[in-house]
Every structure is written in structure tokens, then in C-alpha cells.
Coordinates of C-alpha atoms and ligand atoms in Angstrom, one line a residue:
X26 CA 7.9 -0.1 -14.0
X27 CA 5.4 -1.8 -16.6
X28 CA 1.6 -2.4 -15.4
X29 CA -0.7 -4.8 -17.0
X30 CA -4.3 -5.7 -16.8
X31 CA -6.0 -8.4 -14.4
X32 CA -7.3 -9.9 -17.5
X33 CA -4.3 -10.3 -19.6
X34 CA -5.2 -8.3 -22.4
X35 CA -3.1 -5.1 -21.6
X36 CA 0.6 -5.7 -21.0
X37 CA 3.9 -3.9 -20.4
X38 CA 2.3 -0.2 -20.4
X39 CA 4.2 2.7 -18.8
X40 CA 2.6 4.6 -15.7
X41 CA 1.8 7.8 -18.3
X42 CA -0.6 5.1 -20.4
X43 CA -1.9 3.4 -17.1
X44 CA -3.1 7.2 -15.9
X45 CA -4.4 8.0 -19.2
X46 CA -6.2 4.5 -19.8
X47 CA -8.0 4.6 -16.6
X48 CA -10.3 1.2 -17.0
X49 CA -8.2 -1.4 -19.1
X50 CA -9.4 -1.6 -22.5
X51 CA -10.1 -5.3 -22.2
X52 CA -12.4 -4.8 -19.0
X53 CA -9.7 -5.4 -16.7
X54 CA -7.9 -3.2 -14.3
X55 CA -4.4 -2.2 -14.2
X56 CA -1.6 -3.4 -11.7
X57 CA 1.9 -2.8 -11.7
X58 CA 3.9 -6.0 -13.0
X59 CA 5.7 -6.4 -9.3
X60 CA 5.5 -4.7 -5.9
X61 CA 8.9 -3.4 -4.5
X62 CA 9.7 -4.7 -1.3
X63 CA 10.8 -1.5 0.6
X64 CA 11.5 -2.9 3.7
X65 CA 15.2 -2.7 4.2
X66 CA 14.6 1.5 3.6
X67 CA 11.8 1.5 6.1
X68 CA 14.3 2.6 9.1
X69 CA 16.1 5.3 6.5
X70 CA 12.6 7.1 6.2
X71 CA 11.8 8.1 9.5
X72 CA 11.5 11.9 10.3
X73 CA 10.5 12.3 6.3
X74 CA 7.6 14.7 5.6
X75 CA 4.6 13.5 3.6
X76 CA 5.6 14.7 0.4
X77 CA 9.1 13.1 1.0
X78 CA 7.9 10.1 1.9
X79 CA 5.3 10.1 -1.2
X80 CA 8.2 11.2 -3.1
X81 CA 10.2 7.4 -1.7
X82 CA 7.0 5.4 -2.4
X83 CA 5.4 6.7 -5.8
X84 CA 9.2 7.0 -7.0
X85 CA 9.1 3.4 -7.4
X86 CA 6.0 2.8 -9.2
X87 CA 6.5 5.8 -11.4
X88 CA 9.8 5.5 -13.3
X89 CA 8.8 7.8 -16.8
X90 CA 8.7 11.1 -14.9
X91 CA 11.7 12.3 -13.8
X92 CA 12.3 12.3 -10.0
X93 CA 12.2 16.5 -9.8
X94 CA 9.2 16.5 -11.7
X95 CA 7.7 13.9 -9.5
X96 CA 8.6 15.6 -6.5
X97 CA 6.9 19.1 -7.6
X98 CA 3.7 17.4 -8.5
X99 CA 3.8 15.7 -4.8
X100 CA 4.7 19.0 -3.1
X101 CA 2.2 21.1 -5.1
X102 CA -0.7 18.0 -4.5
X103 CA -0.2 18.3 -0.7
X104 CA 0.1 21.9 0.0
X105 CA -3.5 22.8 -0.4
X106 CA -3.8 20.3 2.6
X107 CA -4.6 22.3 5.9
X108 CA -2.6 20.3 8.0
X109 CA 1.1 20.3 8.4
X110 CA 1.4 16.7 8.8
X111 CA -1.0 16.6 5.7
X112 CA -3.0 13.3 7.6
X113 CA -2.3 14.0 11.0
X114 CA -3.0 10.8 13.4
X115 CA -4.5 11.8 16.4
X116 CA -5.0 9.5 19.6
X117 CA -8.5 8.9 21.4
X118 CA -9.1 7.0 24.1
X119 CA -6.9 3.7 23.6
X120 CA -6.8 4.3 20.0
X121 CA -5.5 6.2 17.4
X122 CA -7.6 7.7 14.1
X123 CA -5.7 8.8 11.0
X124 CA -7.3 12.2 9.5
X125 CA -7.7 12.1 5.7
X126 CA -9.7 14.8 5.9
X127 CA -7.6 18.0 5.9
X128 CA -7.7 18.4 1.9
X129 CA -9.6 20.6 0.0
X130 CA -13.2 19.3 -0.1
X131 CA -12.8 17.7 3.4
X132 CA -13.1 13.9 2.2
X133 CA -10.3 11.4 1.9
X134 CA -10.6 11.1 -1.6
X135 CA -8.6 14.8 -1.7
X136 CA -5.6 12.9 -0.9
X137 CA -5.8 11.1 -4.3
X138 CA -7.1 13.4 -6.7
X139 CA -5.3 16.1 -5.9
X140 CA -2.2 14.2 -7.4
X141 CA -3.9 12.7 -10.0
X142 CA -5.1 16.5 -11.3
X143 CA -1.5 17.3 -11.3
X144 CA -0.4 14.4 -13.2
X145 CA -2.9 14.5 -15.6
X146 CA -2.1 18.1 -16.4
X147 CA 2.3 17.2 -16.5
X148 CA 1.3 14.1 -18.9
X149 CA -1.0 16.3 -21.1
X150 CA 1.6 19.4 -21.0
X151 CA 4.1 17.0 -22.3
X152 CA 2.3 14.9 -25.0
X153 CA 0.2 18.7 -25.8
X154 CA -2.8 15.9 -25.7
X155 CA -5.9 17.0 -24.0
X156 CA -8.4 15.0 -22.2
X157 CA -12.4 14.7 -21.3
X158 CA -12.6 13.3 -17.5
X159 CA -16.1 11.7 -17.5
X160 CA -16.9 10.5 -13.8
X161 CA -19.9 9.2 -12.0
X162 CA -20.6 10.7 -8.1
X163 CA -22.5 9.9 -5.1
X164 CA -21.3 12.7 -3.6
X165 CA -17.7 12.7 -2.3
X166 CA -15.6 11.5 -5.8
X167 CA -17.3 14.6 -7.6
X168 CA -16.3 17.3 -5.5
X169 CA -12.5 16.1 -4.8
X170 CA -12.0 15.1 -8.8
X171 CA -13.2 18.8 -9.8
X172 CA -11.0 20.4 -7.3
X173 CA -7.9 18.4 -8.6
X174 CA -8.4 19.6 -12.1
X175 CA -10.6 22.8 -12.1
X176 CA -8.9 25.4 -14.0
X177 CA -6.2 23.1 -15.8
X178 CA -4.6 23.2 -19.1
X179 CA -6.2 20.6 -21.8
X180 CA -8.7 19.1 -19.4
X181 CA -12.5 19.2 -19.2
X182 CA -14.2 17.5 -16.3
X183 CA -17.8 16.0 -16.7
X184 CA -19.7 14.6 -13.6
X185 CA -22.8 13.3 -13.4
X186 CA -24.6 12.6 -10.0
X187 CA -28.3 11.6 -9.6
X188 CA -30.6 15.1 -9.0
X189 CA -31.6 15.5 -5.7
X190 CA -29.6 12.6 -3.7
X191 CA -26.4 14.0 -3.5
X192 CA -26.4 16.3 0.0
X193 CA -27.1 20.3 -0.7
X194 CA -23.6 20.9 0.5
X195 CA -22.0 18.3 -1.5
X196 CA -23.8 19.1 -4.5
X197 CA -23.0 23.1 -4.0
X198 CA -19.0 21.8 -3.5
X199 CA -19.4 20.8 -6.9
X200 CA -22.1 23.0 -8.5
X201 CA -20.4 26.1 -7.1
X202 CA -17.0 25.5 -9.1
X203 CA -17.2 27.7 -12.4
X204 CA -14.3 27.4 -14.0
X205 CA -15.1 26.9 -17.8
X206 CA -13.6 23.1 -17.8
X207 CA -15.9 22.6 -15.2
X208 CA -19.3 20.6 -16.3
X209 CA -21.9 19.5 -13.9
X210 CA -24.3 17.0 -15.1
X211 CA -27.6 16.4 -13.0
X212 CA -29.0 13.1 -14.0
X213 CA -32.8 12.4 -12.9
X214 CA -32.1 8.9 -11.7
X215 CA -30.0 7.1 -9.3
X216 CA -25.9 6.8 -8.6
X217 CA -26.3 3.6 -10.0
X218 CA -28.0 5.3 -13.0
X219 CA -25.2 7.3 -13.5
X220 CA -22.7 4.7 -12.8
X221 CA -24.0 2.4 -15.5
X222 CA -24.1 5.5 -17.9
X223 CA -20.3 5.6 -17.3
X224 CA -19.7 2.1 -18.0
X225 CA -21.5 2.4 -21.3
X226 CA -20.2 5.0 -22.5
X227 CA -16.6 4.1 -21.4
X228 CA -17.2 0.7 -23.1
X229 CA -17.8 2.6 -26.4
X230 CA -13.7 2.2 -27.0
X231 CA -14.8 4.7 -30.6
X232 CA -16.2 7.2 -28.4
X233 CA -13.7 7.3 -26.0
X234 CA -11.0 7.7 -28.2
X235 CA -12.5 10.2 -30.3
X236 CA -13.0 12.4 -26.9
X237 CA -10.0 11.5 -25.4
X238 CA -12.0 10.0 -22.5
X239 CA -10.0 9.5 -18.8
X240 CA -11.5 8.2 -15.5
X241 CA -10.7 9.5 -12.2
X242 CA -13.0 7.2 -10.3
X243 CA -11.1 4.4 -8.3
X244 CA -10.1 2.1 -10.9
X245 CA -7.5 4.7 -11.7
X246 CA -4.4 3.3 -10.3
X247 CA -2.9 6.6 -9.5
X248 CA -5.7 6.8 -6.7
X249 CA -4.5 3.4 -4.8
X250 CA -0.9 4.6 -5.3
X251 CA -1.1 8.1 -4.0
X252 CA -3.5 6.4 -1.1
X253 CA -0.7 3.9 -0.4
X254 CA 1.5 6.7 1.4
X255 CA -0.7 7.2 4.2
X256 CA -0.5 3.9 5.7
X257 CA 3.2 4.4 6.0
X258 CA 2.7 7.6 7.5
X259 CA 0.2 6.3 10.2
X260 CA 3.2 3.8 10.9
X261 CA 6.0 6.8 11.4
X262 CA 3.7 8.7 13.5
X263 CA 2.9 6.0 15.6
X264 CA 6.7 5.6 16.2
X265 CA 7.4 2.5 14.3
X266 CA 5.8 -0.2 16.0
X267 CA 6.3 -4.0 15.2
X268 CA 3.2 -4.0 13.9
X269 CA -0.3 -2.5 14.3
X270 CA -4.1 -3.1 12.7
X271 CA -5.5 -0.6 10.4
X272 CA -9.5 -0.1 10.4
X273 CA -10.8 0.8 7.3
X274 CA -14.5 2.1 6.4
X275 CA -14.8 0.7 2.6
X276 CA -17.2 0.3 -0.3
X277 CA -15.3 0.1 -3.6
X278 CA -12.5 -1.3 -1.9
X279 CA -9.9 1.5 -3.0
X280 CA -8.6 2.8 0.4
X281 CA -8.1 -0.5 1.8
X282 CA -6.5 -1.9 -1.1
X283 CA -4.1 0.6 -0.7
X284 CA -3.5 -0.9 2.9
X285 CA -2.7 -4.0 1.1
X286 CA -0.3 -2.9 -1.4
X287 CA 1.4 -1.0 1.5
X288 CA 1.7 -4.4 3.7
X289 CA 3.1 -6.3 0.3
X290 CA 5.6 -3.8 0.4
X291 CA 6.9 -4.4 3.6
X292 CA 5.1 -2.2 6.0
X293 CA 4.4 -4.0 9.2
X294 CA 0.3 -4.3 9.2
X295 CA -0.9 -7.1 10.8
X296 CA -4.2 -7.1 10.0
X297 CA -6.4 -5.1 8.1
X298 CA -9.9 -4.4 9.2
X299 CA -12.7 -4.0 6.6
X300 CA -15.8 -2.2 7.7
X301 CA -18.8 -1.6 5.8
X302 CA -22.3 -0.4 6.2
X303 CA -25.3 -2.6 5.5
X304 CA -24.4 -2.8 2.0
X305 CA -21.8 -5.8 3.3
X306 CA -20.5 -7.9 0.0
X307 CA -17.5 -7.4 0.9
X308 CA -17.9 -8.3 4.3
X309 CA -19.8 -11.6 3.3
X310 CA -16.9 -12.2 0.6
X311 CA -14.3 -12.1 3.2
X312 CA -16.1 -14.3 6.0
X313 CA -17.2 -16.9 3.7
X314 CA -15.3 -16.8 0.3
X315 CA -18.7 -16.2 -1.9
X316 CA -18.9 -12.8 -3.8
X317 CA -22.7 -12.4 -4.2
X318 CA -24.3 -9.3 -5.0
X319 CA -27.3 -8.2 -2.7
X320 CA -29.9 -5.2 -2.5
X321 CA -28.7 -1.6 -2.0
X322 CA -29.4 0.3 1.1
X323 CA -29.5 3.6 1.9
X324 CA -27.7 4.4 5.0
X325 CA -26.0 7.2 7.0
X326 CA -22.6 6.4 5.2
X327 CA -23.5 7.0 1.4
X328 CA -20.1 7.1 0.2
X329 CA -20.0 3.3 0.9
X330 CA -23.5 2.5 -0.4
X331 CA -22.1 0.3 -3.2
X332 CA -23.0 -3.1 -3.9
X333 CA -20.2 -4.0 -6.7
X334 CA -17.2 -2.9 -5.8
X335 CA -14.8 -1.9 -8.2
X336 CA -11.1 -2.2 -6.8
X337 CA -12.5 -6.0 -5.9
X338 CA -10.7 -7.2 -9.0
X339 CA -7.2 -6.1 -8.2
X340 CA -7.3 -8.3 -4.8
X341 CA -8.3 -11.1 -6.3
X342 CA -5.8 -10.8 -9.1
X343 CA -3.5 -11.5 -6.4
X344 CA -5.3 -13.8 -4.6
X345 CA -5.4 -15.9 -7.9
X346 CA -2.0 -15.8 -7.8
X347 CA -1.9 -13.5 -10.9
X348 CA -4.0 -15.6 -13.4
X349 CA -5.7 -13.5 -15.8
X350 CA -7.7 -16.6 -17.0
X351 CA -9.3 -17.2 -13.5
X352 CA -9.9 -13.5 -13.2
X353 CA -11.7 -13.3 -16.3
X354 CA -13.7 -16.6 -15.2
X355 CA -14.6 -15.3 -11.9
X356 CA -15.5 -12.1 -13.0
X357 CA -17.9 -13.5 -16.1
X358 CA -19.7 -15.8 -13.3
X359 CA -20.4 -13.0 -11.4
X360 CA -22.0 -11.0 -14.3
X361 CA -24.0 -13.9 -15.5
X362 CA -25.3 -14.9 -12.3
X363 CA -24.7 -12.3 -9.4
X364 CA -22.8 -14.6 -7.5
X365 CA -18.9 -16.1 -7.8
X366 CA -16.6 -18.4 -5.7
X367 CA -13.0 -18.7 -5.3
X368 CA -11.7 -21.5 -6.5
X369 CA -10.2 -23.1 -3.8
X370 CA -11.1 -24.3 -0.1
X371 CA -11.8 -20.8 1.4
X372 CA -11.8 -22.1 5.3
X373 CA -9.6 -18.9 6.4
X374 CA -8.4 -18.2 3.3
X375 CA -7.3 -14.8 3.8
X376 CA -5.5 -13.7 7.6
X377 CA -4.8 -10.5 6.2
X378 CA -8.8 -9.3 6.3
X379 CA -11.0 -8.9 9.4
X380 CA -14.3 -8.1 8.4
X381 CA -17.4 -6.5 9.9
X382 CA -21.0 -4.9 9.0
X383 CA -22.1 -2.1 11.1
X384 CA -25.7 -1.3 10.9
X385 CA -26.9 2.5 10.9
X386 CA -28.0 2.4 14.7
X387 CA -24.5 1.0 15.1
X388 CA -23.3 3.9 13.2
X389 CA -25.3 6.6 14.9
X390 CA -24.4 5.3 18.4
X391 CA -20.6 4.8 17.8
X392 CA -20.9 8.9 17.0
X393 CA -22.9 9.5 20.3
X394 CA -20.6 7.6 22.0
X395 CA -17.2 9.0 20.8
X396 CA -18.7 12.3 21.4
X397 CA -20.0 11.8 24.8
X398 CA -17.0 9.7 26.1
X399 CA -13.7 11.4 23.9
X400 CA -14.9 14.6 22.9
X401 CA -14.3 13.4 19.3
X402 CA -17.1 13.9 16.6
X403 CA -16.3 11.2 13.9
X404 CA -18.2 11.3 10.8
X405 CA -20.7 8.5 9.8
X406 CA -18.4 7.1 7.6
X407 CA -15.4 7.0 10.3
X408 CA -18.0 5.9 12.7
X409 CA -18.4 2.7 10.5
X410 CA -15.0 2.1 10.8
X411 CA -14.8 2.8 14.7
X412 CA -17.7 0.6 15.6
X413 CA -16.2 -2.4 13.3
X414 CA -12.4 -1.9 14.6
X415 CA -13.8 -2.1 18.3
X416 CA -15.1 -6.1 17.9
X417 CA -11.6 -7.0 17.1
X418 CA -9.4 -4.8 19.7
X419 CA -6.8 -6.8 21.4
X420 CA -4.1 -4.9 23.1
X421 CA -1.2 -6.4 21.2
X422 CA -0.7 -3.6 18.7
X423 CA -1.9 -0.2 18.1
X424 CA -5.2 -0.1 16.3
X425 CA -5.8 2.9 14.0
X426 CA -9.0 3.9 12.3
X427 CA -8.9 5.7 9.2
X428 CA -11.1 8.9 8.6
X429 CA -12.6 9.5 5.8
X430 CA -14.7 12.7 5.7
X431 CA -14.9 15.5 8.3
X432 CA -18.2 15.5 10.1
X433 CA -19.5 18.5 8.9
X434 CA -19.8 17.1 5.2
X435 CA -22.7 15.2 6.6
X436 CA -24.6 17.3 8.8
X437 CA -28.2 15.4 8.9
X438 CA -26.1 12.5 10.4
X439 CA -24.6 14.0 12.9
X440 CA -28.2 16.0 13.9
X441 CA -29.5 12.7 13.9
X442 CA -27.0 10.8 16.4
X443 CA -26.7 14.3 18.6
X444 CA -29.8 16.4 18.3
X445 CA -28.6 20.3 18.9
X446 CA -24.7 19.4 18.0
X447 CA -23.7 21.0 14.7
X448 CA -20.9 20.4 13.2
X449 CA -19.6 23.1 10.8
X450 CA -16.5 24.1 8.9
X451 CA -15.8 27.3 7.3
X452 CA -15.0 25.9 4.1
X453 CA -18.8 24.7 3.6
X454 CA -20.2 27.9 5.3
X455 CA -18.4 29.7 2.5
X456 CA -20.3 27.8 0.0
X457 CA -23.6 29.0 0.8
X458 CA -25.6 31.4 -1.5
X459 CA -22.8 30.9 -4.2
X460 CA -23.8 31.3 -7.5
X461 CA -24.1 27.7 -9.2
X462 CA -24.3 26.2 -12.3
X463 CA -25.6 22.7 -13.9
X464 CA -27.7 21.0 -16.2
X465 CA -30.3 18.2 -15.6
X466 CA -30.8 15.7 -17.9
X467 CA -32.6 12.5 -18.1
X468 CA -30.3 8.8 -18.0
X469 CA -29.7 8.1 -21.4
X470 CA -26.4 7.6 -23.1
X471 CA -27.3 10.0 -25.8
X472 CA -28.0 12.4 -23.2
X473 CA -24.4 12.5 -21.8
X474 CA -22.4 12.0 -25.1
X475 CA -24.3 15.2 -26.7
X476 CA -23.5 17.3 -23.1
X477 CA -19.5 15.9 -24.0
X478 CA -19.8 16.7 -28.0
X479 CA -21.5 19.9 -27.7
X480 CA -19.3 21.5 -24.8
X481 CA -16.1 21.2 -26.5
Ligands
LIG233 C1 -15.3 7.1 -1.0 C2 -15.5 7.5 0.3 C3 -15.1 5.9 0.9 C4 -15.2 4.6 0.5 O1 -14.1 4.7 0.1 P1 -13.6 3.6 -1.1 O2 -12.2 3.4 -1.7 O3 -15.0 3.2 -1.6 O4 -13.2 2.2 -0.4 C5 -15.4 6.1 2.8 N1 -15.7 7.7 2.9 C6 -16.2 8.6 2.6 C7 -16.3 9.8 3.1 C8 -15.7 8.2 1.4 O5 -15.8 9.6 0.3

């Protein structure tokens, strides 16, 4: 399997090269040259464990790592999860919740980043090279990325986060990791400042190659690929219904895009229900065909407080029939004017996606109602998914909502929804009072570059 850029400037590269490149050198996103159809295999995969399933699916996309080695990478990645099923499906009321938060940092990003960390290490061991991972986080990505690579040979990780703007526990999940290869950079600014610093530094191709910079944010194809697996797992745990609907709380379109790939592979997903918070650019797109930047709103689901969604371009590429030229035109128009429109009649232009946005009030009300009526405590991101999901419930197919984090990670929102109820988790309690390490810098490109160059 070879990979290519959505913008046409990179073609025919291997999976290993794709992992290391992250964002394509032409500014586009890397996608596989084709998506394999596995519908004929589905019935023979029944009864496989999560890791065995992952091996079947990933080996279709990863053809330059021997199967035994890939199996070992997968087994090690999911042995860190505390639930035997890795991503267990739980029946709640009439519907189902797929819990993706049983990894080391209690958010779904572990599913992808435990694997990506091991893949990086493996590729580097083989080639003798080293990489420096640079990432920006509003909370969950940073800790999951750090947990994925801490202590690994030939890898340094630099994570920027907005000083004072991640939750205290999220910060502790990053800064309490004292391995020599982990560097936490608190930036005096916003998450957007961190992201724009990252984009600027990655677009400096000389610096990128001199310091072998690598990316772990959701533009990295490996993350999408690892996430494809749990859609299959959900279907097997449902006992293979004729079809099913999946609701996905989303910000960067990474999680839900993995569902779109699973569907292209032949998994019988009927509808993907896209759920956003007040940052609703994606919801507006799927209801109008217009992609238009809005203001950033701070919500109870901060991991989805995103206006410009980094995986959207991959979807666009498929929707524009794989035309790199049309993708370039759309993205250029969006960069220049803050809005862009699909170049065809957009009335009901996609019958796979249904979309909705949930307000803060609805999010809190949903947490309350699941706790009071079902005895289930969803985190605020999951609550966004559940709030939107119920608008599209019909009795024809099973409905699954992806649960992206353990509620204890977002104790403030839980407190606000349910005064007196304390969401806790032993992993998080163990962090309190641990020694920590971070540097605090002003948001300039020079400051970040010098953190990288002086710490190596
Ligand atoms: C990152 C994150 C999301 C959003 O995932 P996308 O891939 O951006 O769609 C949702 N919930 C939680 C808890 C997250 O950490």
C-alpha cells in the first residue's frame, strides 16, 4: 500500500515514510492510494480479540512491516489498556456506549497514540535515525502522546500547551512525566497560539529536516488507522447487526473520519452522527455544504473547542473524487477568505453524515439525565455525542455513541452538572502531589525553536 497527498505534491510513499512525514510536505494530508474492501472477510473475523482484529485491519494498510512484527507492536500497544476488551461496548438504556477511555491517560487518544509511539520506535530502530516530536495540545493529545513515547530510544517529545488553560489534572498528566526525553513547554498564550507556532515551525522545511521533526497530532495517518479498528470492534460486540448508526463527538474530524474509512472498507455503518459543541463549523458544513470559520467558544468539552478541523481535508478529498486540484482550490479559498463551498449542488450532498451541535446547557443536562435515569456518568464530550444522538434515534438499527474520555478527567463540568457528585479515577488521584517539570515561555517561534535546539 502506497500513500499520497490530498494536494497532489507527494505520491507513492510507503507507510513508514507516511508515519515520519506527518503533514505532507506540500501542506496536504496523506491518504492511502486506495481503501481495501474487506466485506468478504467480515464473517471470518468473528471471535477475534481486539489485537487480532487490529492486525487484520492494519495489515491491509501497512505492507512494509512484517506481519509478525506488526502483531507484536499491536499487542504491546493494547496491553496497556485496563479492560480486557480494550474498547468495551456497554448497553445504556436503549442504546450503546463504546468506551474508548481505558488506556493510560483515560481518553480515546490512547488508542492511537500507544500504537503510534511503538511504531515510531520500531521504524527508528530499523533505520538508526532519531526524531523530535513537536505537538500542541489543549489537554488530551499531549498527555496521550507523552504516554506513548516516554522513555523510548531515539525519540524526544516537545509538547506545547497554553499556560494555565488546561485543567490542573490534564497538566499534571503531562508535567509529572519526568523521563529525560519528555519536554513540556507551557506557552503564555492560547491553544490557537500553540497550534499556529507548530504550523509555522513545521512549514520551515529546513528546520523540520535539520531537527527531524515529527508530528503526533491527528494529521498523522497512523492515528486515523488505529481508530478504524474500534468501529469494527463495536460491530462485533453488537453481534454483527445488518447495520448500525454511530454518534461521534468530534472537533478535528479525526475520530469520525476513521468511521468513514471503516464504512468504505465495507463495515455496515448506516449513518455517522457528527456531534459538535458550540464550535459548530463541521455541523454547519454538513447541513449547508458551506465551510465557514466562526468564533471560538470555550465550552465544557474543551477538546472539541476547535474551529478549523485538521482532518476535514481528507474527507474533502474523497468528496471531490480524489481531485488534488479541487482540494487545493477549496483550501486556498478557505485560507484566503475564511469560507469555501463545495463546487456542486449541495442539497443532501452526503447521506452518510447527520450532524448536530449541543450547547453547554444541553451538555450538562445530558450528563444529569444519564446519571439520574441510567446510572451512567458520561464525560462532557461523550455527553455532546449523546445529546445529538438522541435527535436522530429511530428504532430500525442499533445506535452506538463513542465515549471519548473518562468523566474524572473533567471534574469541573461534572461538578457543575451534578453538585456533590465526584468523578474520580485512581490513575488521576495518584498524580496529585507528584513532582513536575515544565518551562514557561512567551509565544514566539524563536523561543520554541531554541527549546528544541538547546535540549538535544
Ligand atoms: C480529542 C478529543 C475529542 C475530539 O476528537 P477529534 O479526533 O478531534 O474528533 C473528543 N473528546 C475527547 C475527550 C478528546 O480528547
